């Protein structure tokens, strides 16, 4: 598609524009041995320093809680230093990096126009202005404290509810504070490591200040400003977002604010998966399971569900694209599992809705015929529309379609963590780069394969989305011992649990990618936002650079990445193709953040009902993003067709707004060329995907070690047992032996 332009650039200028995006890629590819990261932000010394400290050789295990304790001490030190500084200046703390009052939409919206949130709080005030007698914790923490606000983060609040049900867990996250100064420190797990976040005590309000209120509202109070404030601007009910049930308790809105700041803005935490949030709050490992896939329900009850709040934490959801109600259970919404209890031969599950209202209406719901005074005592229950309700175990499995189970780890566990960057093949093949695991003592292992959490750098994730799969096999053997199980919606990680004898094992992995051509390349986003949204660009760019700085590149992979960059540069000079060469120091097409295709944009996640390439945290179908009174997955008043239409036009509108300038600075229009590949184009020729993946292993083995290895080219991996090609290829272990013997005989004959 093309349009007639009032002015056209000379061909030579246009050609230079075509190759502009690939220049950085080619330059980065020239020096693959440089001991520094390749970054989005120029001369990013912080990312270079992080890259210089990457491990080489085998990575040894450490105590699983070591990173947690280090983050706690670091957070406490930061809070103490800030408090001392503020007292010296006689000023309350104001967070200039996340200033709700002075930063306009910076704390609410993402990097690009497509990531602008629908959140519109009415005002901002400090804790002491909102609460008469503020207390961070009042009578401890309980699941009943939590109430969702205007933000579509039910998935996060369901996770907080789940964590709050275990005594002391929330207190471990809320590390340090000086309430008089107004500084608070929290810690969250990010990509396998604990990190700290500092915030001030400014919070968003749902109503305007008296002087900014509508005239008819002020008229009702006849100039009585104090009475107006007591009615609309005081206590928890005055808050726009998450709030505690008690009108003077403050820990929840401040925790939510810290989680939003950690991810860049409040819009970034709209929509997600509860299991991932539980991981962020506990450092655990979440597995998702369809309730219809539970093989032995009695075993699941005895070995897993009754251990809720001990070895495991649980959450549940009902998959669906529309917020339909099924006996009070809302589809597309997240719930917390508070307790599993067996009484008088009957099995019950206690559930909570983070809205703090809207409950199950079937058997054993509040006021149902099943309740007697005896059962009220036995289950310690009381009626009330507080979001908490009991269900029978059978109804729980029948009404909810998905369960999130998060395993917790104590100091008896060790952890080994290693990140690498690898090219993703166009064909669905196992990567020649793999992990060698040395086990020194028999015991349980929890193996996790992760990709970077792109919620931290929304807008710079590029066009590719990935799903992962791995299997574990004995070194020297081709048949696997176990393999990862796919999740319901989460694609940030996959895992497997098993027990291994001492020895060497190989973890081989396969990454499948999807390329969404409707998503702007990272180069286009960088080019536009560095001019018109510089502050946000610097913030998100730094987050992206530091994320990718944690990953090494193996020599064999580096050669392939350099070759991809060179090919992308050559292709860019011949074709204006969106997938080839989206440089800006960010890597070929993959939106890589590392030049030479090693990039940030290659870690976007795919979720059910969500277009590949759409941003994590946006309100899309399949994710947990419901708000009270709002249909999950859609904006108010919007239908599914409307949402799809909006998504399909967003990129074209952005392209029209992206003005191009001539050499003399005059703005000119340029003919739009067809960005879609023609039917004759070969997709594999423009496939330049790169992923950053990490292997994390929890064990009770202090000698366990992980090393990155590269398979020989002639090495062959056995097909999975359920792969249709396995029987078609008539593959067996004997076949491999016969092939090897045949090759040896053929070599002898040649000699």
XYZ file of C-alpha atoms in Angstrom:
751
model
C 0.000 0.000 0.000
C 1.303 3.432 -0.885
C -0.008 6.980 -0.855
C 0.837 10.002 -2.948
C 3.125 12.413 -1.113
C 3.417 16.135 -1.569
C 7.185 15.841 -1.368
C 9.533 12.985 -1.968
C 13.080 12.475 -0.866
C 15.788 11.823 -3.391
C 16.472 8.114 -3.873
C 19.843 8.343 -2.220
C 18.276 9.875 0.897
C 15.661 7.179 1.014
C 18.266 4.458 0.672
C 20.208 5.952 3.542
C 17.049 5.903 5.640
C 16.546 2.239 4.848
C 19.980 1.308 6.130
C 19.930 3.673 9.096
C 18.338 1.140 11.423
C 20.906 -1.591 10.627
C 24.055 0.506 11.063
C 24.265 -0.143 14.800
C 23.770 -3.872 14.271
C 26.622 -4.131 11.805
C 28.884 -2.059 14.033
C 28.118 -4.224 17.030
C 28.771 -7.377 15.043
C 32.313 -6.277 14.217
C 33.446 -6.710 17.799
C 31.926 -9.823 19.294
C 34.744 -10.250 21.800
C 34.284 -6.902 23.494
C 33.866 -7.385 27.269
C 30.905 -5.027 27.417
C 27.190 -5.260 26.852
C 25.482 -3.993 23.730
C 22.834 -1.645 24.939
C 19.867 0.473 23.948
C 21.179 3.491 25.845
C 24.512 4.697 24.441
C 27.575 4.125 26.616
C 25.570 2.457 29.364
C 28.331 1.954 31.902
C 26.027 0.302 34.432
C 25.108 -2.421 31.952
C 28.752 -2.770 30.895
C 29.791 -3.253 34.524
C 27.099 -5.877 35.050
C 28.142 -7.716 31.883
C 31.799 -7.676 32.954
C 30.933 -9.607 36.119
C 29.131 -12.471 34.402
C 30.206 -15.977 35.454
C 32.359 -18.147 33.210
C 32.656 -21.885 33.442
C 30.585 -23.824 35.948
C 28.149 -21.928 38.193
C 28.085 -23.202 41.761
C 25.013 -23.444 43.959
C 24.288 -21.102 46.871
C 21.745 -21.189 49.697
C 18.337 -20.480 48.173
C 17.623 -17.639 50.615
C 21.012 -15.913 50.203
C 19.799 -13.442 47.560
C 16.810 -12.620 49.762
C 18.940 -11.716 52.777
C 21.321 -9.644 50.654
C 18.399 -7.684 49.162
C 16.933 -7.091 52.634
C 20.166 -5.626 53.960
C 20.628 -3.498 50.854
C 17.079 -2.194 51.116
C 17.431 -1.338 54.796
C 20.641 0.554 54.099
C 18.989 2.607 51.338
C 16.004 3.529 53.512
C 18.286 4.511 56.420
C 20.449 6.690 54.174
C 17.460 8.472 52.627
C 15.868 9.055 56.040
C 19.107 10.538 57.389
C 19.412 12.809 54.359
C 15.818 14.035 54.707
C 16.129 14.735 58.420
C 19.299 16.698 57.806
C 17.440 18.900 55.313
C 14.222 18.968 57.396
C 12.216 17.656 54.437
C 9.903 14.725 53.866
C 11.060 12.270 51.244
C 9.970 12.932 47.654
C 10.802 10.224 45.119
C 11.953 12.156 42.036
C 12.020 8.911 40.042
C 8.321 8.236 40.720
C 6.747 11.523 41.742
C 2.975 11.143 41.484
C 2.245 14.844 41.870
C 4.813 16.319 39.477
C 5.352 13.623 36.854
C 1.967 13.846 35.161
C 1.185 10.621 33.303
C 4.722 9.247 33.712
C 3.692 7.063 36.642
C 0.549 5.811 34.902
C 1.393 5.249 31.217
C 3.874 3.092 29.358
C 6.514 4.045 26.810
C 4.361 4.275 23.684
C 0.926 5.601 22.802
C -0.344 2.024 22.616
C 0.652 1.579 26.258
C -1.274 4.545 27.616
C -3.452 3.341 30.491
C -7.094 4.176 31.135
C -6.326 5.092 34.726
C -7.407 8.620 35.657
C -7.008 9.317 39.376
C -8.384 12.645 40.532
C -5.668 13.808 42.899
C -2.547 13.088 44.931
C -1.880 13.399 48.659
C 0.573 12.142 51.258
C -0.291 9.493 53.807
C -0.568 11.963 56.689
C -2.976 14.085 54.624
C -5.232 11.123 53.809
C -5.295 9.214 57.096
C -6.126 10.677 60.497
C -4.107 8.082 62.429
C -2.129 6.128 59.809
C -0.647 2.775 60.702
C 1.372 0.666 58.295
C 0.194 -2.592 59.910
C -2.842 -2.652 62.164
C -3.404 -5.877 64.091
C -1.115 -7.729 61.713
C -1.855 -8.761 58.134
C -4.784 -10.849 56.941
C -6.392 -11.761 53.641
C -9.445 -9.754 54.663
C -7.400 -6.531 54.574
C -7.215 -6.494 50.774
C -9.562 -4.555 48.509
C -9.000 -3.898 44.826
C -9.273 -0.377 43.428
C -9.521 1.044 39.921
C -6.401 -0.716 38.652
C -6.925 -3.967 36.744
C -4.438 -5.873 38.891
C -6.673 -8.537 40.424
C -3.971 -11.073 39.493
C -1.459 -9.258 41.706
C -3.885 -8.673 44.579
C -4.976 -12.324 44.461
C -1.301 -13.174 44.904
C -0.987 -10.732 47.810
C -4.075 -12.313 49.385
C -2.533 -15.757 49.012
C 0.730 -14.602 50.582
C -1.046 -12.688 53.362
C -2.672 -15.905 54.496
C 0.735 -17.162 55.672
C 1.868 -15.448 58.843
C 4.974 -13.304 58.375
C 5.319 -13.497 54.570
C 4.042 -9.992 53.791
C 6.218 -8.575 56.568
C 9.263 -10.088 54.830
C 8.428 -8.190 51.630
C 7.866 -4.860 53.420
C 11.457 -4.613 54.547
C 12.034 -1.146 55.989
C 10.276 2.181 56.502
C 10.493 5.542 58.203
C 6.878 6.686 58.387
C 7.711 10.133 59.710
C 10.015 10.884 56.780
C 7.694 9.036 54.374
C 10.139 6.507 52.893
C 9.331 2.807 52.404
C 11.427 -0.100 51.104
C 10.126 -3.329 49.534
C 11.732 -6.309 47.813
C 10.529 -8.386 44.850
C 11.913 -11.326 42.933
C 12.935 -10.441 39.372
C 14.381 -12.993 36.961
C 15.558 -15.254 39.764
C 17.158 -12.543 41.931
C 15.708 -10.427 44.744
C 15.738 -6.660 44.114
C 14.709 -3.684 46.260
C 12.376 -0.786 45.449
C 12.051 2.499 47.378
C 8.931 4.723 47.289
C 7.630 7.818 49.055
C 4.204 8.093 50.691
C 2.284 9.926 47.938
C -0.880 8.085 46.849
C -3.504 8.649 44.182
C -6.984 9.793 45.224
C -10.324 8.998 43.633
C -11.745 12.491 44.221
C -10.481 16.008 43.531
C -9.350 18.461 46.142
C -12.052 20.823 47.356
C -10.834 23.785 45.308
C -10.819 21.680 42.105
C -14.173 19.987 42.703
C -17.171 20.529 40.446
C -19.169 23.653 41.369
C -22.336 21.727 42.193
C -20.367 19.477 44.571
C -18.843 22.449 46.371
C -22.274 24.033 46.534
C -23.533 21.112 48.590
C -20.976 21.918 51.283
C -21.501 25.701 51.210
C -17.816 26.479 51.520
C -17.173 23.900 54.256
C -13.846 22.574 52.971
C -13.063 20.555 56.097
C -16.382 18.731 55.911
C -15.792 18.008 52.207
C -12.363 16.545 52.946
C -13.693 14.365 55.734
C -16.332 13.004 53.355
C -14.301 12.448 50.197
C -10.561 12.798 50.895
C -9.992 10.913 54.131
C -9.284 7.271 54.901
C -8.844 4.225 52.713
C -12.027 4.899 50.752
C -10.458 8.061 49.358
C -7.769 6.050 47.519
C -8.082 5.442 43.800
C -6.228 2.148 43.712
C -5.743 -0.756 46.163
C -6.721 -0.140 49.765
C -6.942 -1.872 53.130
C -10.305 -2.595 54.684
C -9.344 -0.589 57.775
C -9.647 3.134 57.055
C -6.240 3.935 58.607
C -4.075 0.994 57.456
C -1.527 1.792 54.725
C 0.642 -1.227 53.834
C -1.346 -2.437 50.792
C -1.515 0.795 48.712
C 2.195 1.369 49.326
C 3.059 -2.218 48.367
C 1.040 -1.851 45.162
C 2.796 1.436 44.419
C 6.227 -0.164 44.880
C 5.268 -3.031 42.542
C 4.090 -0.491 39.943
C 7.302 1.527 40.239
C 9.428 -1.598 39.893
C 7.713 -2.311 36.564
C 7.765 1.281 35.349
C 4.197 2.506 35.935
C 0.732 1.521 37.165
C -0.330 0.616 33.649
C 2.340 -2.085 33.575
C 0.620 -4.091 36.305
C -2.780 -4.234 34.617
C -3.393 -7.802 33.462
C -1.269 -10.803 34.357
C -1.100 -14.262 35.866
C -1.470 -14.805 39.591
C 1.192 -17.513 39.681
C 3.810 -15.126 38.370
C 2.937 -12.526 41.004
C 3.191 -15.148 43.763
C 6.679 -15.974 42.451
C 7.595 -12.270 42.573
C 6.434 -12.005 46.192
C 7.889 -15.256 47.547
C 10.724 -16.410 45.284
C 8.866 -19.669 44.761
C 8.224 -21.652 41.587
C 4.722 -21.835 40.138
C 3.181 -24.657 38.127
C -0.172 -24.244 36.402
C -2.558 -27.140 35.901
C -5.963 -27.555 34.331
C -8.341 -28.957 36.938
C -9.580 -31.458 34.351
C -6.008 -32.764 34.024
C -5.739 -33.896 37.660
C -5.269 -37.648 37.365
C -5.956 -38.778 40.946
C -8.085 -36.255 42.812
C -7.621 -38.008 46.143
C -3.827 -37.929 45.755
C -3.890 -34.259 44.713
C -5.846 -33.456 47.861
C -3.602 -35.412 50.234
C -0.190 -34.646 48.727
C -0.683 -31.080 47.549
C -3.801 -29.073 48.374
C -3.853 -29.804 52.120
C -0.282 -28.467 52.253
C -1.556 -24.992 51.313
C 0.264 -22.290 53.286
C 2.997 -24.744 54.251
C 5.046 -26.162 51.374
C 2.785 -24.652 48.715
C 0.616 -21.630 47.963
C -2.428 -21.957 45.711
C -4.548 -19.684 43.542
C -7.326 -20.476 41.085
C -9.118 -19.008 38.107
C -11.845 -19.608 35.571
C -10.564 -19.092 32.055
C -12.721 -16.980 29.778
C -12.606 -13.916 27.603
C -15.725 -12.275 28.969
C -16.426 -11.586 32.635
C -19.329 -14.021 32.750
C -20.678 -15.149 36.104
C -21.090 -18.825 36.865
C -22.820 -19.238 40.210
C -20.954 -16.181 41.433
C -17.545 -17.199 40.009
C -16.246 -14.601 37.531
C -14.409 -15.800 34.428
C -11.201 -14.016 33.472
C -10.647 -13.220 37.152
C -8.167 -14.421 39.787
C -8.945 -15.932 43.203
C -6.856 -16.924 46.213
C -7.009 -20.343 47.874
C -6.828 -19.664 51.589
C -7.344 -23.091 53.124
C -8.133 -26.736 52.421
C -9.812 -28.610 55.257
C -11.399 -32.025 55.793
C -14.123 -32.184 58.478
C -16.361 -35.145 59.298
C -15.402 -36.875 56.069
C -16.202 -33.814 53.917
C -13.555 -31.843 52.018
C -13.775 -28.057 51.763
C -11.745 -25.262 50.156
C -11.814 -21.656 51.382
C -11.547 -19.129 48.512
C -11.327 -15.326 48.418
C -12.161 -12.791 45.729
C -9.672 -9.843 45.843
C -12.560 -7.479 45.131
C -13.635 -8.056 48.736
C -17.145 -8.866 47.503
C -19.020 -10.996 44.918
C -18.957 -14.587 46.166
C -19.900 -18.128 45.173
C -23.658 -18.710 45.272
C -23.805 -22.512 45.146
C -23.748 -25.137 47.949
C -21.971 -23.979 51.095
C -22.170 -20.323 50.037
C -23.186 -17.779 52.662
C -26.766 -18.386 53.752
C -27.162 -21.682 51.872
C -29.192 -24.535 53.345
C -26.094 -26.629 54.114
C -25.009 -24.372 56.975
C -25.916 -25.166 60.563
C -24.595 -23.692 63.767
C -22.407 -26.791 64.163
C -20.852 -26.371 60.709
C -20.334 -22.655 61.331
C -18.285 -23.600 64.381
C -16.393 -26.453 62.743
C -15.311 -24.319 59.768
C -14.916 -21.133 61.832
C -17.047 -19.239 59.336
C -19.287 -16.211 59.502
C -21.565 -14.778 56.878
C -20.778 -11.493 55.138
C -20.068 -10.167 51.664
C -16.325 -9.914 52.308
C -15.136 -11.924 49.292
C -14.356 -15.101 51.295
C -16.420 -18.260 50.781
C -16.308 -22.039 51.223
C -16.820 -24.617 48.470
C -16.809 -28.380 48.466
C -13.664 -29.915 46.950
C -15.679 -31.384 44.076
C -17.285 -28.021 43.263
C -13.866 -26.352 43.458
C -12.456 -28.678 40.784
C -15.599 -28.385 38.698
C -16.135 -24.611 38.776
C -12.522 -23.463 38.457
C -10.659 -24.405 35.291
C -7.112 -23.662 36.449
C -5.008 -23.960 39.599
C -1.690 -22.215 40.301
C 0.568 -24.088 42.693
C 3.670 -22.308 43.983
C 6.365 -24.299 45.779
C 8.202 -22.419 48.538
C 11.880 -22.839 49.447
C 13.573 -22.573 52.834
C 17.329 -22.462 53.687
C 17.573 -26.251 53.312
C 17.418 -25.702 49.546
C 20.201 -24.439 47.294
C 19.831 -22.612 43.985
C 21.981 -22.337 40.867
C 21.167 -19.648 38.303
C 22.672 -19.177 34.816
C 21.508 -16.939 31.926
C 22.502 -17.099 28.258
C 21.494 -15.509 24.962
C 20.783 -17.844 22.064
C 19.489 -17.494 18.497
C 16.042 -18.992 17.992
C 15.792 -21.120 14.818
C 12.923 -20.688 12.400
C 12.319 -24.430 12.570
C 11.156 -25.881 15.868
C 14.447 -27.473 16.830
C 16.306 -28.117 20.052
C 19.090 -25.592 20.571
C 22.678 -26.850 20.177
C 23.452 -24.775 23.273
C 22.456 -26.613 26.419
C 23.154 -26.864 30.143
C 25.304 -29.530 31.782
C 24.236 -30.250 35.370
C 26.512 -32.019 37.839
C 24.637 -33.660 40.741
C 26.752 -34.747 43.727
C 24.123 -36.320 45.975
C 20.770 -38.011 45.506
C 17.740 -35.848 46.148
C 14.891 -33.739 44.749
C 15.441 -31.098 42.075
C 13.170 -28.337 40.792
C 14.399 -27.245 37.357
C 13.126 -23.946 35.931
C 13.754 -22.576 32.446
C 12.870 -18.868 32.237
C 12.875 -15.971 29.836
C 13.283 -12.378 30.991
C 10.180 -10.719 32.403
C 9.366 -8.206 29.652
C 6.806 -6.482 31.858
C 9.804 -4.449 33.057
C 10.532 -3.072 29.579
C 7.174 -2.861 27.845
C 7.470 -1.219 24.449
C 11.037 -2.412 23.894
C 10.208 -6.110 23.634
C 10.191 -6.171 19.831
C 8.146 -8.334 17.511
C 8.914 -11.832 18.782
C 7.152 -13.823 21.481
C 8.477 -17.124 22.758
C 7.394 -20.347 24.395
C 9.868 -22.777 25.922
C 10.222 -26.495 26.475
C 13.068 -28.553 27.937
C 13.933 -32.101 28.802
C 16.495 -33.724 31.080
C 18.632 -36.664 30.008
C 21.628 -38.542 31.289
C 24.905 -37.377 29.774
C 25.721 -39.586 26.790
C 22.156 -40.835 26.351
C 19.492 -39.689 23.915
C 16.273 -40.709 25.699
C 15.032 -38.199 28.234
C 14.312 -38.805 31.915
C 11.635 -36.130 32.204
C 10.542 -32.971 30.444
C 8.857 -29.716 31.340
C 5.096 -29.490 31.384
C 3.349 -26.667 29.588
C 1.479 -24.078 31.626
C -2.082 -22.852 31.147
C -1.287 -19.217 30.429
C 2.103 -18.396 31.908
C 4.965 -18.408 29.428
C 7.598 -16.623 31.510
C 8.904 -19.999 32.677
C 8.389 -23.751 32.576
C 9.569 -26.262 35.166
C 9.846 -29.888 36.156
C 10.331 -31.665 39.491
C 12.240 -34.930 39.796
C 14.729 -36.887 41.873
C 18.183 -37.667 40.487
C 21.109 -39.869 41.418
C 24.645 -38.397 41.482
C 26.080 -37.926 37.991
C 26.119 -35.653 34.960
C 22.915 -34.667 33.184
C 22.097 -32.531 30.177
C 19.199 -30.070 29.973
C 18.344 -29.442 26.337
C 15.752 -26.863 25.402
C 13.607 -25.802 22.511
C 12.307 -22.266 21.988
C 9.437 -21.652 19.600
C 8.881 -18.121 18.415
C 6.102 -16.138 16.819
C 6.649 -12.878 14.958
C 3.920 -10.247 15.076
C 4.375 -7.851 12.190
C 1.682 -5.561 13.588
C 3.991 -4.655 16.469
C 6.449 -1.823 15.734
C 10.088 -2.849 15.623
C 12.155 -1.764 18.536
C 14.143 0.557 16.284
C 10.983 2.463 15.393
C 9.976 2.716 19.047
C 13.443 3.938 20.027
C 13.541 6.481 17.195
C 10.208 7.988 18.190
C 10.241 7.809 21.982
C 13.777 9.107 22.454
C 12.524 12.368 20.910
C 9.013 12.697 22.266
C 9.075 10.686 25.522
C 12.697 10.950 26.559
C 12.294 10.504 30.325
C 10.267 7.323 29.936
C 12.611 6.059 27.231
C 15.640 6.473 29.517
C 13.820 4.687 32.343
C 12.608 1.711 30.306
C 15.814 1.551 28.251
C 17.909 1.260 31.398
C 15.652 -1.475 32.774
C 15.974 -3.361 29.504
C 19.761 -2.971 29.318
C 20.306 -4.181 32.872
C 18.057 -7.180 32.286
C 20.026 -8.360 29.276
C 23.363 -7.591 30.880
C 22.914 -10.689 33.044
C 23.235 -13.082 30.080
C 26.369 -14.434 28.425
C 26.699 -15.475 24.808
C 28.562 -18.645 23.915
C 31.255 -18.313 21.174
C 29.303 -20.483 18.735
C 26.127 -18.485 19.339
C 28.033 -15.210 19.044
C 29.254 -16.215 15.596
C 25.712 -17.019 14.531
C 24.391 -13.749 15.958
C 27.093 -11.795 14.125
C 26.195 -13.592 10.910
C 22.523 -12.713 11.430
C 23.440 -9.070 11.995
C 25.545 -8.997 8.835
C 22.782 -10.640 6.809
C 20.230 -8.243 8.273
C 22.377 -5.276 7.306
C 22.727 -6.568 3.755
C 19.014 -7.258 3.518
C 18.239 -3.789 4.828
C 20.168 -2.186 1.977
C 18.100 -4.110 -0.573
C 14.690 -4.305 1.038
C 12.761 -2.145 3.454
C 11.770 -5.073 5.598
C 10.591 -4.714 9.150
C 12.123 -7.942 10.343
C 15.618 -7.314 9.023
C 17.905 -5.038 10.940
C 16.068 -3.094 13.603
C 19.266 -1.694 14.999
C 19.407 1.333 17.266
C 22.058 -0.577 19.145
C 19.373 -3.123 19.861
C 20.049 -6.040 17.587
C 18.632 -7.400 14.408
C 14.857 -7.523 14.149
C 14.593 -9.259 17.470
C 14.538 -5.916 19.161
C 17.518 -7.166 20.977
C 19.040 -4.633 23.354
C 22.386 -6.216 22.719
C 23.237 -5.424 19.125
C 24.126 -8.318 16.878
C 20.606 -9.595 17.366
C 21.044 -10.376 21.004
C 18.029 -8.722 22.174
C 15.560 -7.311 24.521
C 12.599 -7.471 22.251
C 12.969 -11.171 21.894
C 11.373 -11.924 25.236
C 7.762 -10.951 24.781
C 5.288 -13.444 26.186
C 2.250 -14.991 24.627
C -0.910 -15.706 26.587
C -4.182 -17.376 25.608
C -6.428 -15.057 23.660
C -3.662 -12.504 23.316
C -2.190 -11.427 20.010
C 1.519 -12.310 19.833
C 3.377 -9.098 20.321
C 0.805 -7.373 22.508
C 2.253 -6.021 25.690
C 2.169 -7.787 29.021
C 0.006 -5.826 31.339
C -2.328 -4.466 28.676
C -5.959 -5.410 29.099
C -6.185 -8.304 26.681
C -8.226 -11.440 26.606
C -6.980 -14.377 28.643
C -5.056 -12.438 31.278
C -6.261 -11.679 34.791
C -7.008 -7.980 34.569
C -10.548 -7.614 35.867
C -11.695 -4.661 37.932
C -14.929 -4.436 39.913
C -17.709 -3.624 37.458
C -15.467 -3.973 34.387
C -15.483 -6.823 31.887
C -12.234 -8.734 32.081
C -10.089 -8.225 29.027
C -11.938 -5.234 27.546
C -12.328 -1.544 28.174
C -15.632 -0.236 29.468
C -18.271 -0.260 26.746
C -16.016 -2.157 24.348
C -16.776 -5.417 22.613
C -14.350 -8.088 21.501
C -14.579 -6.873 17.901
C -13.886 -3.319 19.033
C -10.751 -4.430 20.875
C -9.470 -6.343 17.885
C -10.105 -3.400 15.592
C -8.292 -1.066 17.952
C -5.275 -3.368 18.072
C -5.126 -3.671 14.295
C -5.091 0.089 13.752
C -2.690 1.053 16.527
C 0.439 0.320 14.529
C -0.718 2.116 11.396
C -1.628 5.212 13.410
C 1.780 5.172 15.047
C 3.398 4.927 11.642
C 1.479 7.930 10.379
C 2.530 9.950 13.409
C 6.187 9.048 12.986
C 7.295 12.109 11.025
C 10.500 11.968 9.039
C 12.832 14.907 8.650
C 15.039 15.858 5.713
C 18.677 16.789 6.118
C 17.888 20.517 6.371
C 15.415 19.807 9.212
C 12.270 20.375 7.147
C 9.467 17.918 7.840
C 8.432 16.031 4.740
C 5.985 13.310 3.921
C 7.154 10.043 2.503
C 5.378 7.392 0.547
C 4.338 4.502 2.750
C 5.521 1.175 1.488
C 3.917 -2.154 2.109
C 5.303 -3.489 5.388
C 3.812 -6.921 4.980
C 5.987 -9.430 3.152
C 4.722 -10.496 -0.222
C 3.673 -14.085 -0.687
C 6.973 -14.725 -2.444
C 9.091 -13.717 0.540
C 10.623 -16.564 2.512
C 9.858 -16.102 6.199
C 12.975 -17.991 7.261
C 15.187 -15.517 5.380
C 13.969 -12.700 7.620
C 13.879 -14.685 10.843
C 16.350 -13.107 13.262
C 14.918 -14.021 16.661
C 17.153 -14.114 19.707
C 16.101 -15.105 23.218
C 17.600 -14.602 26.643
C 16.937 -17.703 28.753
C 18.010 -18.744 32.205
C 18.238 -22.102 33.923
C 17.544 -22.114 37.641
C 17.843 -25.298 39.677
C 16.681 -25.715 43.265
C 18.090 -28.734 45.085
C 19.276 -29.978 48.438
C 22.760 -30.483 47.063
C 25.457 -27.938 47.946
C 27.827 -29.370 45.345
C 25.447 -29.024 42.377
C 26.914 -27.072 39.441
C 25.642 -25.860 36.049
C 27.781 -25.206 32.977
C 26.853 -24.070 29.472
C 27.978 -26.464 26.738
C 27.561 -26.602 22.958
C 26.618 -29.807 21.133
C 28.655 -31.008 18.200
C 27.062 -30.377 14.820
C 26.664 -34.052 14.055
C 25.015 -34.769 17.407
C 21.379 -35.874 17.116
C 18.640 -35.643 19.721
C 15.906 -38.238 20.117
C 12.388 -37.096 19.345
C 9.826 -36.777 22.128
C 7.697 -39.870 22.675
C 4.522 -38.093 21.554
C 6.079 -36.375 18.548
C 4.212 -37.557 15.404
C 7.521 -37.661 13.570
C 8.933 -40.312 15.919
C 6.968 -43.208 14.432
C 7.214 -41.743 10.947
C 10.996 -41.773 11.287
C 10.817 -45.265 12.842
C 13.220 -43.999 15.473
C 14.567 -46.147 18.300
C 17.730 -46.432 20.342
C 18.853 -49.305 18.121
C 18.466 -47.054 15.086
C 21.000 -44.650 16.545
C 23.428 -47.465 17.223
C 22.975 -48.879 13.713
C 23.551 -45.480 12.162
C 26.706 -44.947 14.166
C 28.042 -48.419 13.237
C 27.151 -47.865 9.588
C 28.994 -44.572 9.564
C 32.091 -46.201 11.016
C 32.027 -48.948 8.383
C 31.617 -46.374 5.627
C 34.588 -44.428 6.929
C 36.710 -47.597 6.975
C 35.785 -48.363 3.355
C 36.771 -44.834 2.273
C 40.137 -45.237 3.958
